[in-house]
Amino acid sequence: MTKDPTARDSRGRAGLAPLVLIIALFFLWGVANNLNDVLIPHLKKAFFLTDLQSGLVQSAFYLGYFFLALPAGLLMRRYGYKAAVIVGLVLFGAGALLFWPAAELRRYELFLSALFVIASGLAFLETSANPLITVLGDPPRAEQRLNLAQAFNPLGAITAVVVGRQFILSGVEPTKAEFAAMTPSQLSAFQAAEAQSTQVPYLIIAAVVLAWALLVAFTRFPVQASRPGADAHEDKVDKPILGLFSRPRFLFGVVAQFFYVGAQVGVWSYMIRYGQDQVPGMGEKTAAAYLSWSLVGFMAGRFAGTALMSRVDPSRLMALFAAANVALTLVAVAVGGHTGLLALAATSFFMSIMFPTIFASSLKGLGPLTKIGSSFLVMSIIGGAVLTAAMGALSDASSIRTAILVPCACFAVVGLFAITARRREVSAHDAVLVGGH
């Protein structure tokens, strides 16, 4: 029977729309995550916060991931990936809309609440999109495929910092003496202007995200994106969860992801603060430009890392990248100044492959446990809440340079995971050869 090329092309075009919609999610949550790096110095100035208090931006954000990741996994088991994506986008849009009343009322806790809702939506998006990419194709290429999809995430990150630098950061940085000379009405006007600069950017984000939810809802997806898991109608979820605790590779992956996200969020959250502290006369907009270029390096690292993985084992490459970042963060601690800032910015290139490689490596061989396993890996993102706050506390107690020791230690943990994951892969390969397969 002759195959109809027209029908085959039609199927290819039909499958392209869902792929574009899902890849775009990596861009969208990159925007949401990295706007926080601009919000931290911005809200610190607007509300006169300490480093620890400003770090609560990330704490509130990543608590949303922690509390909603497991419900997202359970929803996926019952209704499939597509339903989780739609719920995530609706929550994301709702949280962005909450920035308007938060700015009008000028309440820091309302900003934190809005960020929690946004992150709750992102928990659904990341829990669904990451494993969906890993199962669509050959298992041996899961890391490479996820790294390619994740390469669109730094595009969102760069966009966020550029938009934040242009439309949120005012560049108005009064000294302590100038603040002291302000009348109550002048001080109130300053704070109102700083708070309200967040409204329009987040309103636009809300409109885009909610429109994307409608597109996803009305687009036909492949069957594996919409069908529930084989165990979807079981009432108990303790079996799959307990099953994960017998997987040491997976458990170490959760720990490594906790520390990696803590390192990434900590470095990016305090890079502007580090630049202002270590380079005399550097303003917030100039420091934000260093963060922007750092994120360009992150994107370049994603593409370079994805290409290298066709020749170098992903775990071995991640071990080398982790070692490079331990060295760079030590330079930021020991040397400081402009050299330290450049070293800190350079860590982004080597961070690039870590999240997707840890994610895909941890899920290897989980089979029907993949969806619940994905939830725990997303829950581990709470490292961004815990370790960023720890950096803020250490900075308040000592200095911002000393606080960089926290991500330094985190990169060491990632390197250890990479080494042990590589050893397990080699052992498993040798066992297959001995078995004659």
Short mmCIF file of C-alpha atoms in Angstrom, two decimals:
data_model
loop_
_atom_site.label_atom_id
_atom_site.label_comp_id
_atom_site.label_asym_id
_atom_site.label_seq_id
_atom_site.Cartn_x
_atom_site.Cartn_y
_atom_site.Cartn_z
CA MET A 1 0.00 0.00 0.00
CA THR A 2 1.36 3.43 -0.96
CA LYS A 3 1.89 5.86 1.88
CA ASP A 4 0.27 9.23 1.48
CA PRO A 5 2.96 11.94 1.98
CA THR A 6 0.25 14.58 2.31
CA ALA A 7 -1.27 12.77 5.30
CA ARG A 8 2.19 12.38 6.86
CA ASP A 9 2.93 16.11 6.45
CA SER A 10 -0.47 16.94 7.96
CA ARG A 11 0.31 14.83 11.00
CA GLY A 12 3.70 16.55 11.31
CA ARG A 13 2.11 19.99 11.22
CA ALA A 14 -0.52 18.90 13.76
CA GLY A 15 2.21 17.75 16.12
CA LEU A 16 4.17 21.00 15.80
CA ALA A 17 1.65 23.22 17.62
CA PRO A 18 1.73 21.26 20.94
CA LEU A 19 5.54 21.18 20.78
CA VAL A 20 5.76 24.96 20.34
CA LEU A 21 3.25 25.55 23.15
CA ILE A 22 5.19 23.36 25.59
CA ILE A 23 8.62 24.73 24.66
CA ALA A 24 7.23 28.23 25.23
CA LEU A 25 6.53 27.27 28.86
CA PHE A 26 10.28 27.06 29.47
CA PHE A 27 10.54 30.67 28.27
CA LEU A 28 7.59 31.83 30.38
CA TRP A 29 8.79 30.44 33.68
CA GLY A 30 12.25 31.81 32.91
CA VAL A 31 10.65 35.27 32.84
CA ALA A 32 8.85 34.69 36.15
CA ASN A 33 11.89 33.25 37.94
CA ASN A 34 14.35 35.92 36.90
CA LEU A 35 12.15 38.93 37.45
CA ASN A 36 12.67 38.04 41.12
CA ASP A 37 16.37 38.91 40.73
CA VAL A 38 15.28 42.46 39.84
CA LEU A 39 12.51 42.57 42.44
CA ILE A 40 14.90 41.79 45.32
CA PRO A 41 16.99 45.00 45.07
CA HIS A 42 13.93 46.97 43.94
CA LEU A 43 11.73 46.01 46.90
CA LYS A 44 14.70 46.26 49.27
CA LYS A 45 14.95 49.93 48.32
CA ALA A 46 11.20 50.58 48.27
CA PHE A 47 10.51 49.01 51.68
CA PHE A 48 13.89 49.62 53.39
CA LEU A 49 14.61 45.91 53.86
CA THR A 50 17.64 44.01 55.16
CA ASP A 51 19.31 41.40 52.92
CA LEU A 52 17.49 38.65 54.82
CA GLN A 53 14.11 40.38 54.43
CA SER A 54 14.64 41.02 50.72
CA GLY A 55 15.65 37.38 50.31
CA LEU A 56 12.13 36.42 51.44
CA VAL A 57 11.08 37.20 47.84
CA GLN A 58 12.71 33.92 46.85
CA SER A 59 11.51 32.15 50.00
CA ALA A 60 7.86 32.97 49.27
CA PHE A 61 8.36 32.05 45.63
CA TYR A 62 9.95 28.66 46.14
CA LEU A 63 7.60 27.69 48.94
CA GLY A 64 4.94 27.71 46.21
CA TYR A 65 6.94 25.07 44.35
CA PHE A 66 7.36 22.99 47.48
CA PHE A 67 3.70 22.90 48.52
CA LEU A 68 2.17 22.51 45.04
CA ALA A 69 4.59 20.14 43.31
CA LEU A 70 3.13 16.95 44.83
CA PRO A 71 -0.51 17.98 44.14
CA ALA A 72 0.63 18.70 40.57
CA GLY A 73 2.04 15.19 40.28
CA LEU A 74 -1.15 13.66 41.64
CA LEU A 75 -3.25 15.70 39.20
CA MET A 76 -1.04 14.46 36.35
CA ARG A 77 -1.57 10.86 37.42
CA ARG A 78 -5.32 11.31 37.22
CA TYR A 79 -5.81 13.72 34.31
CA GLY A 80 -2.54 13.77 32.36
CA TYR A 81 0.10 16.35 31.51
CA LYS A 82 -2.13 18.74 29.55
CA ALA A 83 -4.50 19.33 32.48
CA ALA A 84 -1.55 20.15 34.75
CA VAL A 85 -0.25 22.67 32.20
CA ILE A 86 -3.61 24.47 32.02
CA VAL A 87 -3.99 24.64 35.82
CA GLY A 88 -0.43 25.93 36.08
CA LEU A 89 -0.96 28.70 33.55
CA VAL A 90 -4.18 29.87 35.25
CA LEU A 91 -2.44 30.08 38.65
CA PHE A 92 0.55 31.84 37.07
CA GLY A 93 -1.73 34.45 35.50
CA ALA A 94 -3.72 34.94 38.70
CA GLY A 95 -0.55 35.57 40.71
CA ALA A 96 0.68 38.15 38.18
CA LEU A 97 -2.67 39.98 38.42
CA LEU A 98 -2.22 40.23 42.21
CA PHE A 99 0.74 42.58 41.71
CA TRP A 100 -1.70 45.39 40.91
CA PRO A 101 -3.43 45.51 44.34
CA ALA A 102 -0.13 44.76 46.11
CA ALA A 103 1.43 47.86 44.54
CA GLU A 104 -1.64 50.03 45.15
CA LEU A 105 -1.71 49.09 48.85
CA ARG A 106 2.09 49.14 49.16
CA ARG A 107 2.19 46.02 51.32
CA TYR A 108 5.33 43.88 51.11
CA GLU A 109 3.48 40.80 52.36
CA LEU A 110 1.01 41.12 49.47
CA PHE A 111 3.90 41.07 46.99
CA LEU A 112 5.12 37.89 48.70
CA SER A 113 1.63 36.37 48.46
CA ALA A 114 1.43 37.17 44.73
CA LEU A 115 4.81 35.53 44.19
CA PHE A 116 3.63 32.43 46.09
CA VAL A 117 0.63 32.10 43.74
CA ILE A 118 2.83 32.54 40.65
CA ALA A 119 5.20 29.85 41.90
CA SER A 120 2.27 27.54 42.64
CA GLY A 121 1.40 27.75 38.96
CA LEU A 122 5.01 27.19 37.93
CA ALA A 123 5.10 24.05 40.10
CA PHE A 124 2.38 22.59 37.87
CA LEU A 125 4.18 23.72 34.71
CA GLU A 126 7.61 22.39 35.64
CA THR A 127 6.26 19.15 37.09
CA SER A 128 4.46 18.43 33.82
CA ALA A 129 6.72 19.90 31.10
CA ASN A 130 10.06 18.44 32.25
CA PRO A 131 9.02 14.76 32.36
CA LEU A 132 6.93 15.17 29.20
CA ILE A 133 10.11 16.17 27.33
CA THR A 134 12.03 13.19 28.76
CA VAL A 135 9.46 10.58 27.66
CA LEU A 136 9.05 11.93 24.12
CA GLY A 137 11.93 10.13 22.45
CA ASP A 138 14.76 7.69 23.06
CA PRO A 139 15.56 7.23 26.79
CA PRO A 140 19.37 7.35 26.25
CA ARG A 141 19.01 10.88 24.87
CA ALA A 142 16.71 12.18 27.62
CA GLU A 143 19.36 14.50 29.13
CA GLN A 144 20.28 15.95 25.74
CA ARG A 145 16.65 16.45 24.75
CA LEU A 146 15.74 18.16 28.03
CA ASN A 147 18.82 20.38 27.83
CA LEU A 148 17.72 21.47 24.35
CA ALA A 149 14.20 22.34 25.57
CA GLN A 150 15.64 24.08 28.62
CA ALA A 151 17.80 26.21 26.33
CA PHE A 152 14.71 28.36 25.81
CA ASN A 153 14.50 29.01 29.55
CA PRO A 154 17.46 31.44 29.64
CA LEU A 155 15.88 33.40 26.78
CA GLY A 156 13.05 34.11 29.21
CA ALA A 157 15.56 34.88 31.95
CA ILE A 158 17.39 37.42 29.80
CA THR A 159 14.10 38.99 28.72
CA ALA A 160 13.06 39.29 32.37
CA VAL A 161 16.22 41.11 33.46
CA VAL A 162 16.16 43.44 30.44
CA VAL A 163 12.48 44.29 31.04
CA GLY A 164 13.02 44.64 34.78
CA ARG A 165 16.07 46.86 34.30
CA GLN A 166 14.19 49.07 31.84
CA PHE A 167 10.71 49.27 33.37
CA ILE A 168 10.96 48.29 37.07
CA LEU A 169 14.32 49.61 38.29
CA SER A 170 14.05 53.39 38.40
CA GLY A 171 17.75 54.14 38.80
CA VAL A 172 16.77 56.56 41.59
CA GLU A 173 18.93 55.62 44.56
CA PRO A 174 18.82 58.23 47.34
CA THR A 175 21.54 58.13 49.96
CA LYS A 176 20.74 57.71 53.65
CA ALA A 177 21.18 61.44 54.12
CA GLU A 178 18.77 62.19 51.27
CA PHE A 179 16.21 59.79 52.72
CA ALA A 180 16.57 61.47 56.12
CA ALA A 181 15.94 64.89 54.54
CA MET A 182 12.67 63.80 52.87
CA THR A 183 9.36 64.93 54.28
CA PRO A 184 6.76 62.19 55.02
CA SER A 185 4.86 63.11 51.84
CA GLN A 186 8.03 62.94 49.72
CA LEU A 187 8.95 59.58 51.22
CA SER A 188 5.45 58.26 50.58
CA ALA A 189 5.56 59.46 46.96
CA PHE A 190 8.95 57.77 46.44
CA GLN A 191 7.69 54.46 47.82
CA ALA A 192 4.47 54.66 45.78
CA ALA A 193 6.41 55.24 42.55
CA GLU A 194 8.78 52.36 43.27
CA ALA A 195 5.95 49.94 44.11
CA GLN A 196 3.75 50.91 41.15
CA SER A 197 6.53 50.40 38.60
CA THR A 198 5.85 46.66 38.92
CA GLN A 199 2.19 46.89 37.88
CA VAL A 200 2.30 47.19 34.09
CA PRO A 201 4.99 44.52 33.47
CA TYR A 202 3.09 41.96 35.56
CA LEU A 203 -0.24 42.92 34.00
CA ILE A 204 1.22 42.18 30.56
CA ILE A 205 2.60 38.88 31.83
CA ALA A 206 -0.84 37.93 33.16
CA ALA A 207 -2.48 38.67 29.79
CA VAL A 208 0.06 36.58 27.86
CA VAL A 209 -0.06 33.65 30.28
CA LEU A 210 -3.86 33.46 30.41
CA ALA A 211 -4.04 33.67 26.61
CA TRP A 212 -1.53 30.80 26.46
CA ALA A 213 -3.78 28.75 28.75
CA LEU A 214 -6.61 29.16 26.23
CA LEU A 215 -4.33 28.10 23.37
CA VAL A 216 -3.28 24.96 25.23
CA ALA A 217 -6.88 24.15 26.13
CA PHE A 218 -8.07 24.32 22.51
CA THR A 219 -5.07 22.61 20.91
CA ARG A 220 -5.11 18.86 20.25
CA PHE A 221 -2.16 17.20 21.99
CA PRO A 222 -0.64 13.73 21.47
CA VAL A 223 -2.31 10.99 23.48
CA GLN A 224 0.59 10.67 25.95
CA ALA A 225 0.07 14.31 26.97
CA SER A 226 -3.59 13.91 27.89
CA ARG A 227 -4.04 10.38 29.14
CA PRO A 228 -3.86 9.58 32.88
CA GLY A 229 -1.27 7.27 34.32
CA ALA A 230 -1.89 3.55 34.53
CA ASP A 231 -2.40 3.89 38.28
CA ALA A 232 -4.57 7.01 38.03
CA HIS A 233 -7.68 5.45 39.55
CA GLU A 234 -5.96 3.97 42.60
CA ASP A 235 -6.97 5.77 45.76
CA LYS A 236 -3.69 5.26 47.57
CA VAL A 237 -0.54 7.08 46.59
CA ASP A 238 1.73 5.66 49.29
CA LYS A 239 2.95 2.77 47.06
CA PRO A 240 4.60 4.91 44.39
CA ILE A 241 5.99 7.32 46.99
CA LEU A 242 7.44 4.49 49.10
CA GLY A 243 8.83 2.96 45.92
CA LEU A 244 10.91 6.08 45.36
CA PHE A 245 12.62 5.67 48.73
CA SER A 246 14.23 2.45 47.50
CA ARG A 247 15.99 4.33 44.68
CA PRO A 248 19.27 5.81 46.03
CA ARG A 249 20.15 7.44 42.70
CA PHE A 250 16.81 9.24 42.68
CA LEU A 251 17.09 10.32 46.33
CA PHE A 252 20.56 11.75 45.81
CA GLY A 253 19.18 13.51 42.72
CA VAL A 254 16.54 15.24 44.86
CA VAL A 255 19.26 16.37 47.29
CA ALA A 256 21.50 17.56 44.45
CA GLN A 257 18.62 19.50 42.88
CA PHE A 258 17.90 21.16 46.24
CA PHE A 259 21.48 22.42 46.45
CA TYR A 260 21.75 23.31 42.77
CA VAL A 261 18.63 25.49 42.80
CA GLY A 262 19.81 27.11 46.02
CA ALA A 263 23.10 27.98 44.34
CA GLN A 264 21.52 29.30 41.15
CA VAL A 265 18.87 31.39 42.88
CA GLY A 266 21.34 32.68 45.45
CA VAL A 267 23.93 33.77 42.90
CA TRP A 268 21.40 35.52 40.67
CA SER A 269 19.44 37.05 43.54
CA TYR A 270 22.47 38.73 45.07
CA MET A 271 24.56 39.49 41.98
CA ILE A 272 23.23 43.06 41.80
CA ARG A 273 23.81 43.45 45.54
CA TYR A 274 27.34 42.01 45.20
CA GLY A 275 28.20 44.41 42.37
CA GLN A 276 26.94 47.45 44.27
CA ASP A 277 28.89 46.41 47.36
CA GLN A 278 32.15 45.36 45.71
CA VAL A 279 32.54 47.91 42.89
CA PRO A 280 32.55 51.50 44.21
CA GLY A 281 29.96 53.72 42.55
CA MET A 282 28.17 50.93 40.68
CA GLY A 283 24.44 51.66 40.41
CA GLU A 284 21.60 49.15 40.31
CA LYS A 285 21.09 49.44 36.55
CA THR A 286 24.78 48.86 35.81
CA ALA A 287 24.85 45.87 38.15
CA ALA A 288 21.70 44.53 36.45
CA ALA A 289 23.57 44.68 33.12
CA TYR A 290 26.15 42.24 34.56
CA LEU A 291 23.29 39.94 35.52
CA SER A 292 21.92 40.20 31.96
CA TRP A 293 25.26 39.20 30.45
CA SER A 294 25.58 36.43 32.99
CA LEU A 295 22.26 35.03 31.75
CA VAL A 296 23.50 35.26 28.16
CA GLY A 297 26.37 33.05 29.32
CA PHE A 298 23.83 30.69 30.88
CA MET A 299 22.02 30.40 27.53
CA ALA A 300 25.29 29.86 25.67
CA GLY A 301 26.20 27.16 28.16
CA ARG A 302 22.90 25.38 27.52
CA PHE A 303 23.53 25.18 23.78
CA ALA A 304 27.23 24.36 24.19
CA GLY A 305 26.49 21.74 26.84
CA THR A 306 23.78 20.13 24.71
CA ALA A 307 26.24 19.88 21.80
CA LEU A 308 29.02 18.48 24.01
CA MET A 309 26.71 15.76 25.35
CA SER A 310 26.83 14.03 21.98
CA ARG A 311 30.54 13.37 22.71
CA VAL A 312 30.91 13.58 26.49
CA ASP A 313 28.87 11.66 29.06
CA PRO A 314 26.36 14.13 30.64
CA SER A 315 27.33 13.20 34.23
CA ARG A 316 31.04 13.60 33.52
CA LEU A 317 30.43 16.98 31.88
CA MET A 318 28.35 18.13 34.87
CA ALA A 319 31.15 17.09 37.26
CA LEU A 320 33.62 19.24 35.32
CA PHE A 321 31.22 22.20 35.26
CA ALA A 322 30.59 21.87 39.01
CA ALA A 323 34.34 21.92 39.71
CA ALA A 324 34.68 25.09 37.61
CA ASN A 325 31.96 26.79 39.65
CA VAL A 326 33.51 25.84 42.97
CA ALA A 327 36.69 27.59 41.78
CA LEU A 328 34.84 30.67 40.48
CA THR A 329 32.82 31.18 43.67
CA LEU A 330 36.01 30.90 45.73
CA VAL A 331 37.46 33.73 43.60
CA ALA A 332 34.33 35.81 44.32
CA VAL A 333 34.83 35.20 48.07
CA ALA A 334 38.61 35.59 48.27
CA VAL A 335 39.30 38.33 45.69
CA GLY A 336 36.10 40.37 45.48
CA GLY A 337 35.94 43.66 43.59
CA HIS A 338 35.41 43.74 39.84
CA THR A 339 37.30 40.45 39.43
CA GLY A 340 34.99 38.77 41.93
CA LEU A 341 31.92 40.12 40.12
CA LEU A 342 33.17 38.77 36.79
CA ALA A 343 33.87 35.38 38.39
CA LEU A 344 30.39 35.32 39.91
CA ALA A 345 28.83 36.21 36.55
CA ALA A 346 30.85 33.46 34.83
CA THR A 347 29.30 30.77 37.04
CA SER A 348 26.10 31.00 34.97
CA PHE A 349 27.78 29.39 31.95
CA PHE A 350 28.69 26.34 34.01
CA MET A 351 25.35 26.22 35.85
CA SER A 352 23.55 25.90 32.51
CA ILE A 353 23.37 22.12 32.19
CA MET A 354 22.89 21.26 35.85
CA PHE A 355 19.13 21.43 36.41
CA PRO A 356 18.04 19.41 33.35
CA THR A 357 20.90 16.91 33.70
CA ILE A 358 20.13 16.24 37.37
CA PHE A 359 16.42 16.02 36.51
CA ALA A 360 16.80 13.55 33.63
CA SER A 361 19.50 11.49 35.36
CA SER A 362 17.39 11.14 38.52
CA LEU A 363 14.33 9.93 36.56
CA LYS A 364 16.22 7.22 34.68
CA GLY A 365 14.66 3.81 35.15
CA LEU A 366 11.71 5.00 37.27
CA GLY A 367 9.09 3.77 34.78
CA PRO A 368 5.57 4.25 36.26
CA LEU A 369 7.12 6.22 39.16
CA THR A 370 8.26 8.98 36.77
CA LYS A 371 5.35 11.39 37.38
CA ILE A 372 5.55 11.22 41.17
CA GLY A 373 9.35 11.31 40.97
CA SER A 374 9.09 14.49 38.93
CA SER A 375 7.00 16.05 41.70
CA PHE A 376 9.69 15.41 44.30
CA LEU A 377 12.37 16.86 42.03
CA VAL A 378 10.29 20.01 41.62
CA MET A 379 9.65 20.11 45.39
CA SER A 380 13.42 20.15 45.87
CA ILE A 381 13.37 23.61 44.27
CA ILE A 382 12.64 24.81 47.81
CA GLY A 383 16.43 25.00 48.02
CA GLY A 384 15.97 28.41 46.42
CA ALA A 385 13.91 29.50 49.42
CA VAL A 386 16.09 28.03 52.15
CA LEU A 387 19.57 28.76 50.84
CA THR A 388 18.83 32.26 49.50
CA ALA A 389 17.54 33.23 52.93
CA ALA A 390 20.65 31.64 54.46
CA MET A 391 22.80 33.78 52.17
CA GLY A 392 20.90 36.89 53.24
CA ALA A 393 21.37 36.07 56.93
CA LEU A 394 25.08 35.40 56.41
CA SER A 395 25.44 38.64 54.47
CA ASP A 396 23.76 40.64 57.24
CA ALA A 397 25.97 38.97 59.86
CA SER A 398 29.22 39.20 57.90
CA SER A 399 29.40 40.42 54.26
CA ILE A 400 28.00 39.64 50.83
CA ARG A 401 31.38 38.17 49.85
CA THR A 402 31.24 35.68 52.70
CA ALA A 403 27.69 34.74 51.72
CA ILE A 404 29.01 33.36 48.40
CA LEU A 405 30.42 30.42 50.37
CA VAL A 406 26.86 29.03 50.40
CA PRO A 407 26.61 28.48 46.61
CA CYS A 408 30.24 27.30 46.64
CA ALA A 409 29.29 24.43 48.95
CA CYS A 410 26.19 23.73 46.83
CA PHE A 411 28.23 23.26 43.67
CA ALA A 412 30.43 20.78 45.53
CA VAL A 413 27.33 18.67 46.29
CA VAL A 414 26.27 18.79 42.61
CA GLY A 415 29.75 17.61 41.61
CA LEU A 416 29.54 14.69 44.03
CA PHE A 417 26.15 13.66 42.60
CA ALA A 418 27.59 13.80 39.07
CA ILE A 419 30.49 11.55 40.05
CA THR A 420 28.30 8.96 41.77
CA ALA A 421 25.72 9.00 38.94
CA ARG A 422 28.50 8.33 36.44
CA ARG A 423 29.81 5.43 38.52
CA ARG A 424 26.34 3.87 38.70
CA GLU A 425 25.92 4.18 34.93
CA VAL A 426 29.29 2.50 34.32
CA SER A 427 28.44 -0.26 36.83
CA ALA A 428 25.06 -0.86 35.21
CA HIS A 429 26.69 -0.99 31.77
CA ASP A 430 29.29 -3.50 32.97
CA ALA A 431 26.56 -5.64 34.54
CA VAL A 432 24.70 -5.75 31.21
CA LEU A 433 27.89 -6.82 29.40
CA VAL A 434 28.55 -9.58 31.95
CA GLY A 435 24.95 -10.74 31.53
CA GLY A 436 25.50 -11.16 27.80
CA HIS A 437 22.95 -8.58 26.59
#
